[in-house]
PDB file of C-alpha atoms and ligand atoms in Angstrom:
ATOM      1  CA  UNK A  27      81.166  39.963 -25.683  1.00 97.00           C
ATOM      2  CA  UNK A  28      82.365  42.575 -23.183  1.00 98.00           C
ATOM      3  CA  UNK A  29      80.977  45.916 -24.370  1.00 98.00           C
ATOM      4  CA  UNK A  30      80.290  49.401 -23.020  1.00 98.00           C
ATOM      5  CA  UNK A  31      77.172  51.440 -22.472  1.00 99.00           C
ATOM      6  CA  UNK A  32      76.376  54.940 -21.281  1.00 99.00           C
ATOM      7  CA  UNK A  33      74.389  55.728 -18.140  1.00 99.00           C
ATOM      8  CA  UNK A  34      73.042  58.852 -16.456  1.00 99.00           C
ATOM      9  CA  UNK A  35      71.981  59.005 -12.812  1.00 99.00           C
ATOM     10  CA  UNK A  36      69.292  61.670 -13.153  1.00 99.00           C
ATOM     11  CA  UNK A  37      68.526  64.711 -10.945  1.00 99.00           C
ATOM     12  CA  UNK A  38      65.672  62.986  -9.057  1.00 98.00           C
ATOM     13  CA  UNK A  39      68.154  60.360  -7.864  1.00 99.00           C
ATOM     14  CA  UNK A  40      71.058  62.707  -6.993  1.00 99.00           C
ATOM     15  CA  UNK A  41      68.591  64.986  -5.137  1.00 98.00           C
ATOM     16  CA  UNK A  42      67.516  62.055  -2.948  1.00 98.00           C
ATOM     17  CA  UNK A  43      71.159  61.021  -2.319  1.00 98.00           C
ATOM     18  CA  UNK A  44      70.732  57.778  -4.294  1.00 98.00           C
ATOM     19  CA  UNK A  45      73.958  57.911  -6.346  1.00 98.00           C
ATOM     20  CA  UNK A  46      75.438  55.089  -4.272  1.00 98.00           C
ATOM     21  CA  UNK A  47      72.233  53.029  -4.267  1.00 98.00           C
ATOM     22  CA  UNK A  48      72.002  53.199  -8.075  1.00 98.00           C
ATOM     23  CA  UNK A  49      75.706  52.463  -8.489  1.00 98.00           C
ATOM     24  CA  UNK A  50      75.431  49.436  -6.193  1.00 98.00           C
ATOM     25  CA  UNK A  51      72.571  48.009  -8.283  1.00 98.00           C
ATOM     26  CA  UNK A  52      74.582  48.519 -11.484  1.00 98.00           C
ATOM     27  CA  UNK A  53      77.627  46.810  -9.988  1.00 98.00           C
ATOM     28  CA  UNK A  54      75.571  43.941  -8.578  1.00 98.00           C
ATOM     29  CA  UNK A  55      74.149  43.451 -12.076  1.00 98.00           C
ATOM     30  CA  UNK A  56      77.675  42.756 -13.337  1.00 98.00           C
ATOM     31  CA  UNK A  57      78.510  46.175 -14.732  1.00 99.00           C
ATOM     32  CA  UNK A  58      81.817  47.904 -14.009  1.00 98.00           C
ATOM     33  CA  UNK A  59      81.993  51.708 -13.846  1.00 98.00           C
ATOM     34  CA  UNK A  60      84.974  52.605 -16.040  1.00 99.00           C
ATOM     35  CA  UNK A  61      84.243  56.364 -16.127  1.00 99.00           C
ATOM     36  CA  UNK A  62      82.123  58.604 -13.912  1.00 98.00           C
ATOM     37  CA  UNK A  63      81.622  62.318 -13.347  1.00 98.00           C
ATOM     38  CA  UNK A  64      79.066  64.470 -11.592  1.00 98.00           C
ATOM     39  CA  UNK A  65      78.012  67.462 -13.710  1.00 98.00           C
ATOM     40  CA  UNK A  66      75.266  70.033 -13.992  1.00 98.00           C
ATOM     41  CA  UNK A  67      74.055  69.631 -17.581  1.00 98.00           C
ATOM     42  CA  UNK A  68      73.703  72.848 -19.540  1.00 98.00           C
ATOM     43  CA  UNK A  69      70.552  73.461 -21.563  1.00 98.00           C
ATOM     44  CA  UNK A  70      72.657  73.061 -24.723  1.00 98.00           C
ATOM     45  CA  UNK A  71      73.959  69.678 -23.553  1.00 98.00           C
ATOM     46  CA  UNK A  72      70.488  68.425 -22.605  1.00 98.00           C
ATOM     47  CA  UNK A  73      68.953  69.595 -25.896  1.00 98.00           C
ATOM     48  CA  UNK A  74      71.805  68.039 -27.872  1.00 98.00           C
ATOM     49  CA  UNK A  75      71.774  64.782 -25.960  1.00 98.00           C
ATOM     50  CA  UNK A  76      68.000  64.359 -26.343  1.00 98.00           C
ATOM     51  CA  UNK A  77      67.822  65.767 -29.910  1.00 97.00           C
ATOM     52  CA  UNK A  78      66.055  62.585 -31.121  1.00 96.00           C
ATOM     53  CA  UNK A  79      63.118  63.514 -28.859  1.00 97.00           C
ATOM     54  CA  UNK A  80      62.918  67.133 -30.108  1.00 97.00           C
ATOM     55  CA  UNK A  81      59.439  66.734 -31.610  1.00 98.00           C
ATOM     56  CA  UNK A  82      57.968  64.904 -28.602  1.00 98.00           C
ATOM     57  CA  UNK A  83      55.443  66.777 -26.443  1.00 98.00           C
ATOM     58  CA  UNK A  84      57.569  66.170 -23.339  1.00 97.00           C
ATOM     59  CA  UNK A  85      60.835  67.530 -24.809  1.00 98.00           C
ATOM     60  CA  UNK A  86      60.713  70.923 -23.053  1.00 98.00           C
ATOM     61  CA  UNK A  87      59.930  69.372 -19.669  1.00 98.00           C
ATOM     62  CA  UNK A  88      62.614  66.740 -20.191  1.00 98.00           C
ATOM     63  CA  UNK A  89      65.267  69.413 -20.798  1.00 98.00           C
ATOM     64  CA  UNK A  90      64.035  71.376 -17.746  1.00 98.00           C
ATOM     65  CA  UNK A  91      64.218  68.263 -15.603  1.00 98.00           C
ATOM     66  CA  UNK A  92      67.644  67.120 -16.791  1.00 98.00           C
ATOM     67  CA  UNK A  93      69.104  70.577 -16.057  1.00 98.00           C
ATOM     68  CA  UNK A  94      67.318  70.939 -12.685  1.00 98.00           C
ATOM     69  CA  UNK A  95      70.146  69.457 -10.612  1.00 98.00           C
ATOM     70  CA  UNK A  96      73.332  67.411 -10.733  1.00 98.00           C
ATOM     71  CA  UNK A  97      73.565  64.254 -12.795  1.00 99.00           C
ATOM     72  CA  UNK A  98      76.235  61.548 -12.797  1.00 99.00           C
ATOM     73  CA  UNK A  99      77.283  60.457 -16.278  1.00 99.00           C
ATOM     74  CA  UNK A 100      78.970  57.059 -16.423  1.00 99.00           C
ATOM     75  CA  UNK A 101      80.466  54.545 -18.811  1.00 99.00           C
ATOM     76  CA  UNK A 102      79.580  50.973 -17.847  1.00 99.00           C
ATOM     77  CA  UNK A 103      81.437  47.900 -19.049  1.00 98.00           C
ATOM     78  CA  UNK A 104      80.361  44.276 -18.962  1.00 98.00           C
ATOM     79  CA  UNK A 105      79.126  41.266 -20.891  1.00 98.00           C
ATOM     80  CA  UNK A 106      76.418  42.621 -23.278  1.00 98.00           C
ATOM     81  CA  UNK A 107      76.481  45.906 -21.375  1.00 99.00           C
ATOM     82  CA  UNK A 108      73.582  47.602 -23.230  1.00 98.00           C
ATOM     83  CA  UNK A 109      71.139  44.770 -22.520  1.00 98.00           C
ATOM     84  CA  UNK A 110      72.462  44.113 -19.034  1.00 98.00           C
ATOM     85  CA  UNK A 111      71.964  47.776 -18.145  1.00 99.00           C
ATOM     86  CA  UNK A 112      68.492  47.954 -19.703  1.00 98.00           C
ATOM     87  CA  UNK A 113      67.481  44.844 -17.762  1.00 98.00           C
ATOM     88  CA  UNK A 114      68.578  46.274 -14.397  1.00 98.00           C
ATOM     89  CA  UNK A 115      67.056  49.718 -15.201  1.00 98.00           C
ATOM     90  CA  UNK A 116      63.603  48.328 -15.972  1.00 98.00           C
ATOM     91  CA  UNK A 117      60.866  49.895 -18.100  1.00 98.00           C
ATOM     92  CA  UNK A 118      60.866  53.670 -18.776  1.00 98.00           C
ATOM     93  CA  UNK A 119      57.715  54.060 -16.692  1.00 98.00           C
ATOM     94  CA  UNK A 120      58.469  52.808 -13.147  1.00 98.00           C
ATOM     95  CA  UNK A 121      54.853  51.647 -12.852  1.00 98.00           C
ATOM     96  CA  UNK A 122      55.598  49.093 -15.603  1.00 98.00           C
ATOM     97  CA  UNK A 123      59.077  48.118 -14.390  1.00 98.00           C
ATOM     98  CA  UNK A 124      59.769  44.683 -12.907  1.00 98.00           C
ATOM     99  CA  UNK A 125      60.367  44.377  -9.151  1.00 98.00           C
ATOM    100  CA  UNK A 126      64.086  44.560  -8.348  1.00 98.00           C
ATOM    101  CA  UNK A 127      64.866  46.992 -11.148  1.00 98.00           C
ATOM    102  CA  UNK A 128      66.295  50.457 -10.468  1.00 99.00           C
ATOM    103  CA  UNK A 129      63.248  52.267 -11.806  1.00 98.00           C
ATOM    104  CA  UNK A 130      60.736  50.100  -9.942  1.00 98.00           C
ATOM    105  CA  UNK A 131      62.604  50.385  -6.657  1.00 98.00           C
ATOM    106  CA  UNK A 132      63.824  53.987  -6.831  1.00 98.00           C
ATOM    107  CA  UNK A 133      62.166  56.085  -9.547  1.00 98.00           C
ATOM    108  CA  UNK A 134      59.419  58.668  -8.981  1.00 98.00           C
ATOM    109  CA  UNK A 135      57.665  58.935 -12.375  1.00 98.00           C
ATOM    110  CA  UNK A 136      58.038  58.364 -16.119  1.00 98.00           C
ATOM    111  CA  UNK A 137      59.994  61.620 -16.334  1.00 98.00           C
ATOM    112  CA  UNK A 138      61.846  61.450 -13.005  1.00 98.00           C
ATOM    113  CA  UNK A 139      62.864  57.858 -13.719  1.00 98.00           C
ATOM    114  CA  UNK A 140      66.279  57.986 -11.991  1.00 98.00           C
ATOM    115  CA  UNK A 141      68.443  56.587 -14.816  1.00 98.00           C
ATOM    116  CA  UNK A 142      69.101  56.748 -18.530  1.00 98.00           C
ATOM    117  CA  UNK A 143      70.755  53.943 -20.466  1.00 98.00           C
ATOM    118  CA  UNK A 144      71.764  53.619 -24.115  1.00 98.00           C
ATOM    119  CA  UNK A 145      69.394  51.535 -26.257  1.00 98.00           C
ATOM    120  CA  UNK A 146      71.970  50.105 -28.699  1.00 98.00           C
ATOM    121  CA  UNK A 147      75.731  49.658 -29.119  1.00 98.00           C
ATOM    122  CA  UNK A 148      75.667  52.317 -31.826  1.00 98.00           C
ATOM    123  CA  UNK A 149      73.957  54.886 -29.590  1.00 98.00           C
ATOM    124  CA  UNK A 150      76.192  53.902 -26.667  1.00 98.00           C
ATOM    125  CA  UNK A 151      79.249  54.943 -28.686  1.00 98.00           C
ATOM    126  CA  UNK A 152      77.608  58.247 -29.664  1.00 98.00           C
ATOM    127  CA  UNK A 153      76.452  59.003 -26.116  1.00 98.00           C
ATOM    128  CA  UNK A 154      79.806  58.093 -24.524  1.00 98.00           C
ATOM    129  CA  UNK A 155      81.585  60.423 -26.966  1.00 98.00           C
ATOM    130  CA  UNK A 156      79.086  63.197 -26.133  1.00 98.00           C
ATOM    131  CA  UNK A 157      80.314  63.366 -22.515  1.00 98.00           C
ATOM    132  CA  UNK A 158      83.728  61.685 -22.298  1.00 98.00           C
ATOM    133  CA  UNK A 159      87.160  62.040 -23.858  1.00 98.00           C
ATOM    134  CA  UNK A 160      88.848  58.685 -24.503  1.00 98.00           C
ATOM    135  CA  UNK A 161      91.447  59.315 -21.747  1.00 98.00           C
ATOM    136  CA  UNK A 162      88.669  59.780 -19.149  1.00 98.00           C
ATOM    137  CA  UNK A 163      87.657  56.149 -19.596  1.00 98.00           C
ATOM    138  CA  UNK A 164      89.853  53.743 -17.645  1.00 98.00           C
ATOM    139  CA  UNK A 165      88.967  50.114 -18.189  1.00 94.00           C
TER     140      UNK A 165
HETATM  141  P1  CMP B 229      65.396  58.296 -21.112  1.00 62.50           P
HETATM  142  O1  CMP B 229      65.773  56.866 -21.227  1.00 62.50           O
HETATM  143  O2  CMP B 229      66.416  59.205 -20.509  1.00 62.50           O
HETATM  144  O3  CMP B 229      65.009  58.844 -22.557  1.00 62.50           O
HETATM  145  C1  CMP B 229      64.070  59.864 -22.768  1.00 62.50           C
HETATM  146  C2  CMP B 229      63.406  60.312 -21.502  1.00 62.50           C
HETATM  147  O4  CMP B 229      62.226  61.044 -21.684  1.00 62.50           O
HETATM  148  C3  CMP B 229      62.966  59.105 -20.705  1.00 62.50           C
HETATM  149  O5  CMP B 229      64.076  58.424 -20.194  1.00 62.50           O
HETATM  150  C4  CMP B 229      62.038  59.738 -19.696  1.00 62.50           C
HETATM  151  O6  CMP B 229      62.723  60.331 -18.624  1.00 62.50           O
HETATM  152  C5  CMP B 229      61.412  60.828 -20.548  1.00 62.50           C
HETATM  153  N1  CMP B 229      60.090  60.430 -21.012  1.00 62.50           N
HETATM  154  C6  CMP B 229      59.777  59.417 -21.818  1.00 62.50           C
HETATM  155  N2  CMP B 229      58.454  59.370 -22.034  1.00 62.50           N
HETATM  156  C7  CMP B 229      57.928  60.391 -21.330  1.00 62.50           C
HETATM  157  C8  CMP B 229      56.620  60.879 -21.147  1.00 62.50           C
HETATM  158  N3  CMP B 229      55.562  60.288 -21.736  1.00 62.50           N
HETATM  159  N4  CMP B 229      56.453  61.958 -20.368  1.00 62.50           N
HETATM  160  C9  CMP B 229      57.522  62.552 -19.772  1.00 62.50           C
HETATM  161  N5  CMP B 229      58.777  62.138 -19.924  1.00 62.50           N
HETATM  162  C10 CMP B 229      58.985  61.063 -20.688  1.00 62.50           C
END
């Protein structure tokens, strides 16, 4: 089925001027960008978005990193969008990601891993609603 997922192009990628390179890989993987905006995440947004990781040892660093520069938040649409996006992103740690994936080809480290993608349809809906009003999404 055609579904939607949520993506973030992270500060390590925007800093290196890779917004287009990431977007091209998403599009070539069969995903359509139906909403997109470049924002500087506030601390409150980053803490809220990553609330599930609050107890992890890397939470503080993660919030610092995600607020360290611009990010591009996007809604992606396509056949099985969550899985399709996770496949093209590759493993969280770029060292473990398959060749040809965004993280393997572009990411710097497990933290500065260039992209975020929703891990389920349920979380995709929550994450999309966190950053986008319905009228900002144009399918
Ligand atoms: P993301 O998919 O955005 O979800 C949580 C993020 O935390 C993850 O990508 C990484 O950027 C980061 N992360 C996960 N594990 C670690 C780790 N062991 N050390 C530092 N950052 C991590």
